[in-house]
Amino acid sequence: MPPTGGQGGSTAVMDGYHLAWRLAYALAGVAGPGLVASYDAERRPYADALAEQQYANMVQRRAPHLRDDTVAEIMDPAVVLFGYVSPSGAFVREPGEERPLFEDPASPSGRPGTRAPHVRLSREGVPVSVRDLFGTGFTVLAGAEGGIWEKAAAEAARSLRVPIETYVVGGAPELGDPDGRFPAAYGITSTGAVLVRPDGIIAWRSPGEAGLAELEGALRTVLA
């Protein structure tokens, strides 16, 4: 990868971040070999696209005479860093969807296989990012009327022996959504929920109310 833009080292760090939880879950016996194998399917297309961007930046800055139809168009760095859409991997794809390799992170889709977008929340009166809620396990983020997901997540955690933290966003003063952006950013209604992996990638979502079977089924798909 050309050093233009300095993304080689940070890509390696992110690769480790996305791989570590997979190895931990597999070694703990709660995930199958497919979870580790999914790492390559998710990360290789990103690394290839980033290498193309780095080469295009090098051509633009130092060797414009090399530009031809094989050189990629340069994208907004924010899109490259935060807008990647995994073609396949450890998440539940939604039927009939088109999956561009990148999307605008300023207008997130909330679809599985994308980085869980930042939304400003209020936790006991203190401003926080929704991403501050993510820990080392899975996270369920439910809409303001999605209290049913707390029980469903607890049952799934016991059944599959994986840690799951559940938050109802905007449904109580303890965790408010002052700008009202959370449902739209994640593509759900007030009764829906999303499942976020330990690496901050959305694994599955239910736009409206569902139940234990759907959530547990999504987890089994991710951990297969």
Tab-separated table of C-alpha atoms in Angstrom:
chain	number	residue	atom	x	y	z
A	1	MET	CA	0.000	0.000	0.000
A	2	PRO	CA	1.497	3.407	-0.930
A	3	PRO	CA	2.211	5.510	2.186
A	4	THR	CA	0.288	8.496	0.791
A	5	GLY	CA	-2.239	9.445	3.450
A	6	GLY	CA	-0.677	7.271	6.136
A	7	GLN	CA	-3.386	4.615	6.267
A	8	GLY	CA	-1.212	1.479	6.314
A	9	GLY	CA	-0.602	1.398	10.061
A	10	SER	CA	-4.127	2.408	11.021
A	11	THR	CA	-5.532	-0.282	8.728
A	12	ALA	CA	-3.398	-2.868	10.503
A	13	VAL	CA	-4.690	-1.666	13.884
A	14	MET	CA	-8.293	-1.901	12.664
A	15	ASP	CA	-7.647	-5.374	11.273
A	16	GLY	CA	-6.490	-6.478	14.711
A	17	TYR	CA	-9.521	-4.855	16.302
A	18	HIS	CA	-11.891	-6.723	13.983
A	19	LEU	CA	-10.036	-10.023	14.377
A	20	ALA	CA	-9.445	-10.096	18.137
A	21	TRP	CA	-13.052	-10.568	19.248
A	22	ARG	CA	-13.557	-13.322	16.681
A	23	LEU	CA	-10.594	-15.252	18.018
A	24	ALA	CA	-11.690	-14.698	21.616
A	25	TYR	CA	-15.187	-16.034	20.955
A	26	ALA	CA	-13.898	-19.008	18.967
A	27	LEU	CA	-11.346	-19.937	21.640
A	28	ALA	CA	-14.037	-19.648	24.310
A	29	GLY	CA	-16.092	-22.220	22.435
A	30	VAL	CA	-19.110	-19.975	21.827
A	31	ALA	CA	-18.496	-19.445	18.096
A	32	GLY	CA	-17.788	-21.701	15.135
A	33	PRO	CA	-15.010	-21.534	12.527
A	34	GLY	CA	-17.170	-19.460	10.207
A	35	LEU	CA	-16.847	-16.433	12.480
A	36	VAL	CA	-13.065	-16.357	12.116
A	37	ALA	CA	-13.297	-17.121	8.388
A	38	SER	CA	-15.648	-14.150	7.918
A	39	TYR	CA	-12.816	-11.792	8.818
A	40	ASP	CA	-11.229	-12.072	5.370
A	41	ALA	CA	-14.552	-11.641	3.557
A	42	GLU	CA	-15.206	-8.410	5.454
A	43	ARG	CA	-11.788	-6.794	5.607
A	44	ARG	CA	-10.089	-7.725	2.316
A	45	PRO	CA	-12.431	-5.647	0.080
A	46	TYR	CA	-11.808	-2.650	2.330
A	47	ALA	CA	-8.030	-3.086	2.230
A	48	ASP	CA	-8.137	-3.397	-1.565
A	49	ALA	CA	-10.256	-0.248	-1.917
A	50	LEU	CA	-8.038	1.660	0.494
A	51	ALA	CA	-4.906	0.656	-1.425
A	52	GLU	CA	-6.539	1.986	-4.599
A	53	GLN	CA	-7.320	5.252	-2.828
A	54	GLN	CA	-3.768	5.572	-1.558
A	55	TYR	CA	-2.389	4.987	-5.049
A	56	ALA	CA	-4.820	7.554	-6.504
A	57	ASN	CA	-3.674	10.086	-3.895
A	58	MET	CA	-0.053	9.393	-4.759
A	59	VAL	CA	-0.745	9.897	-8.464
A	60	GLN	CA	-2.578	13.169	-7.830
A	61	ARG	CA	0.113	14.587	-5.576
A	62	ARG	CA	3.335	13.308	-7.115
A	63	ALA	CA	2.788	11.695	-10.512
A	64	PRO	CA	-0.240	13.147	-12.343
A	65	HIS	CA	1.186	11.832	-15.610
A	66	LEU	CA	0.298	8.303	-14.423
A	67	ARG	CA	-3.438	9.011	-14.220
A	68	ASP	CA	-5.520	6.907	-16.590
A	69	ASP	CA	-8.796	4.956	-16.541
A	70	THR	CA	-7.352	2.377	-14.136
A	71	VAL	CA	-6.777	4.923	-11.350
A	72	ALA	CA	-9.657	5.196	-8.864
A	73	GLU	CA	-11.527	8.434	-8.299
A	74	ILE	CA	-10.506	10.000	-5.014
A	75	MET	CA	-13.228	9.825	-2.370
A	76	ASP	CA	-13.916	12.018	0.634
A	77	PRO	CA	-11.638	10.744	3.447
A	78	ALA	CA	-14.620	10.640	5.841
A	79	VAL	CA	-16.414	8.265	3.486
A	80	VAL	CA	-13.344	6.024	3.249
A	81	LEU	CA	-12.817	5.938	7.019
A	82	PHE	CA	-16.413	5.666	8.237
A	83	GLY	CA	-18.617	4.694	5.304
A	84	TYR	CA	-17.480	1.165	4.404
A	85	VAL	CA	-20.267	-1.337	3.659
A	86	SER	CA	-19.078	-4.945	4.013
A	87	PRO	CA	-20.185	-7.055	1.019
A	88	SER	CA	-20.529	-10.161	3.198
A	89	GLY	CA	-19.474	-11.457	6.579
A	90	ALA	CA	-20.669	-12.067	10.134
A	91	PHE	CA	-23.958	-10.209	9.910
A	92	VAL	CA	-27.483	-10.792	8.643
A	93	ARG	CA	-28.016	-9.304	5.201
A	94	GLU	CA	-31.426	-7.845	4.458
A	95	PRO	CA	-33.322	-9.279	1.478
A	96	GLY	CA	-33.280	-7.403	-1.811
A	97	GLU	CA	-30.866	-4.698	-0.689
A	98	GLU	CA	-28.243	-3.085	-2.892
A	99	ARG	CA	-24.854	-2.858	-1.206
A	100	PRO	CA	-22.482	-0.186	-2.488
A	101	LEU	CA	-18.974	-0.580	-1.106
A	102	PHE	CA	-19.204	2.832	0.576
A	103	GLU	CA	-21.972	5.112	1.788
A	104	ASP	CA	-22.021	8.669	3.106
A	105	PRO	CA	-21.510	8.461	6.897
A	106	ALA	CA	-23.297	11.812	7.238
A	107	SER	CA	-26.473	10.015	6.066
A	108	PRO	CA	-26.062	6.546	7.572
A	109	SER	CA	-28.322	3.679	6.533
A	110	GLY	CA	-27.950	1.653	9.728
A	111	ARG	CA	-27.848	-1.501	7.628
A	112	PRO	CA	-26.088	-4.633	8.898
A	113	GLY	CA	-22.438	-4.760	7.910
A	114	THR	CA	-21.821	-1.046	8.465
A	115	ARG	CA	-20.190	0.865	11.290
A	116	ALA	CA	-22.746	1.753	13.952
A	117	PRO	CA	-23.154	5.509	13.424
A	118	HIS	CA	-22.518	8.144	16.053
A	119	VAL	CA	-25.624	9.708	17.572
A	120	ARG	CA	-25.496	12.224	20.399
A	121	LEU	CA	-27.364	10.965	23.463
A	122	SER	CA	-27.829	12.126	27.040
A	123	ARG	CA	-26.980	9.692	29.848
A	124	GLU	CA	-28.227	10.905	33.217
A	125	GLY	CA	-27.887	14.445	31.908
A	126	VAL	CA	-24.366	13.997	30.559
A	127	PRO	CA	-23.828	14.164	26.748
A	128	VAL	CA	-22.459	10.887	25.360
A	129	SER	CA	-22.096	9.213	21.999
A	130	VAL	CA	-24.137	6.104	21.377
A	131	ARG	CA	-20.803	4.445	20.652
A	132	ASP	CA	-19.760	5.075	24.256
A	133	LEU	CA	-22.298	2.373	25.186
A	134	PHE	CA	-20.408	-0.380	23.363
A	135	GLY	CA	-18.281	-2.719	25.447
A	136	THR	CA	-16.465	-5.987	24.824
A	137	GLY	CA	-19.648	-7.968	24.186
A	138	PHE	CA	-22.678	-7.562	21.969
A	139	THR	CA	-24.999	-4.579	22.394
A	140	VAL	CA	-28.720	-4.318	21.687
A	141	LEU	CA	-29.992	-0.787	21.081
A	142	ALA	CA	-33.771	-0.565	21.229
A	143	GLY	CA	-36.144	2.258	20.355
A	144	ALA	CA	-38.010	4.239	22.980
A	145	GLU	CA	-40.881	1.733	23.122
A	146	GLY	CA	-38.690	-1.341	22.732
A	147	GLY	CA	-38.574	-2.588	26.299
A	148	ILE	CA	-39.423	-6.107	25.098
A	149	TRP	CA	-35.884	-6.396	23.760
A	150	GLU	CA	-34.364	-6.354	27.244
A	151	LYS	CA	-35.953	-9.710	28.092
A	152	ALA	CA	-35.229	-11.132	24.621
A	153	ALA	CA	-31.555	-10.163	24.875
A	154	ALA	CA	-31.206	-11.632	28.369
A	155	GLU	CA	-32.674	-14.950	27.191
A	156	ALA	CA	-30.417	-15.039	24.122
A	157	ALA	CA	-27.356	-14.279	26.248
A	158	ARG	CA	-28.127	-17.192	28.565
A	159	SER	CA	-28.870	-19.560	25.700
A	160	LEU	CA	-25.750	-18.793	23.666
A	161	ARG	CA	-23.391	-17.954	26.536
A	162	VAL	CA	-22.383	-14.559	25.143
A	163	PRO	CA	-22.464	-11.175	26.916
A	164	ILE	CA	-25.181	-8.779	25.722
A	165	GLU	CA	-25.870	-5.290	27.073
A	166	THR	CA	-29.264	-3.790	26.235
A	167	TYR	CA	-30.198	-0.104	26.148
A	168	VAL	CA	-33.592	1.465	25.487
A	169	VAL	CA	-32.742	4.758	23.803
A	170	GLY	CA	-35.070	7.667	24.488
A	171	GLY	CA	-37.519	5.689	26.569
A	172	ALA	CA	-36.373	6.943	29.961
A	173	PRO	CA	-34.559	9.974	31.384
A	174	GLU	CA	-31.500	7.804	32.064
A	175	LEU	CA	-30.715	7.558	28.342
A	176	GLY	CA	-32.237	10.316	26.272
A	177	ASP	CA	-32.176	11.081	22.567
A	178	PRO	CA	-32.286	14.898	22.718
A	179	ASP	CA	-32.046	15.406	18.957
A	180	GLY	CA	-34.427	12.573	18.065
A	181	ARG	CA	-31.895	11.178	15.579
A	182	PHE	CA	-31.441	7.655	16.859
A	183	PRO	CA	-34.317	5.818	15.061
A	184	ALA	CA	-33.582	7.341	11.643
A	185	ALA	CA	-29.812	6.843	11.936
A	186	TYR	CA	-30.319	3.126	12.603
A	187	GLY	CA	-33.317	2.565	10.326
A	188	ILE	CA	-35.740	1.402	13.025
A	189	THR	CA	-38.976	2.523	14.652
A	190	SER	CA	-39.634	3.191	18.325
A	191	THR	CA	-40.319	-0.544	18.848
A	192	GLY	CA	-37.370	-1.832	16.804
A	193	ALA	CA	-33.813	-2.731	17.735
A	194	VAL	CA	-30.339	-3.277	16.349
A	195	LEU	CA	-27.684	-5.775	17.368
A	196	VAL	CA	-24.140	-4.386	17.426
A	197	ARG	CA	-21.066	-6.606	17.477
A	198	PRO	CA	-18.113	-6.147	19.867
A	199	ASP	CA	-16.224	-4.322	17.089
A	200	GLY	CA	-18.985	-1.724	16.639
A	201	ILE	CA	-20.389	-3.188	13.408
A	202	ILE	CA	-24.145	-3.615	13.069
A	203	ALA	CA	-24.935	-7.338	12.901
A	204	TRP	CA	-28.720	-7.286	12.518
A	205	ARG	CA	-31.725	-5.049	12.926
A	206	SER	CA	-35.454	-5.348	13.314
A	207	PRO	CA	-37.248	-2.172	12.176
A	208	GLY	CA	-40.184	-3.002	14.456
A	209	GLU	CA	-41.106	-5.284	17.316
A	210	ALA	CA	-39.988	-8.880	17.012
A	211	GLY	CA	-38.996	-11.387	19.680
A	212	LEU	CA	-36.536	-13.841	21.101
A	213	ALA	CA	-36.511	-16.174	18.099
A	214	GLU	CA	-35.451	-13.422	15.691
A	215	LEU	CA	-32.708	-12.033	17.931
A	216	GLU	CA	-31.338	-15.447	18.881
A	217	GLY	CA	-31.425	-16.526	15.240
A	218	ALA	CA	-29.396	-13.465	14.258
A	219	LEU	CA	-26.806	-14.222	16.922
A	220	ARG	CA	-26.531	-17.823	15.781
A	221	THR	CA	-25.898	-16.614	12.233
A	222	VAL	CA	-23.152	-14.264	13.385
A	223	LEU	CA	-21.501	-16.876	15.609
A	224	ALA	CA	-21.750	-19.786	13.173
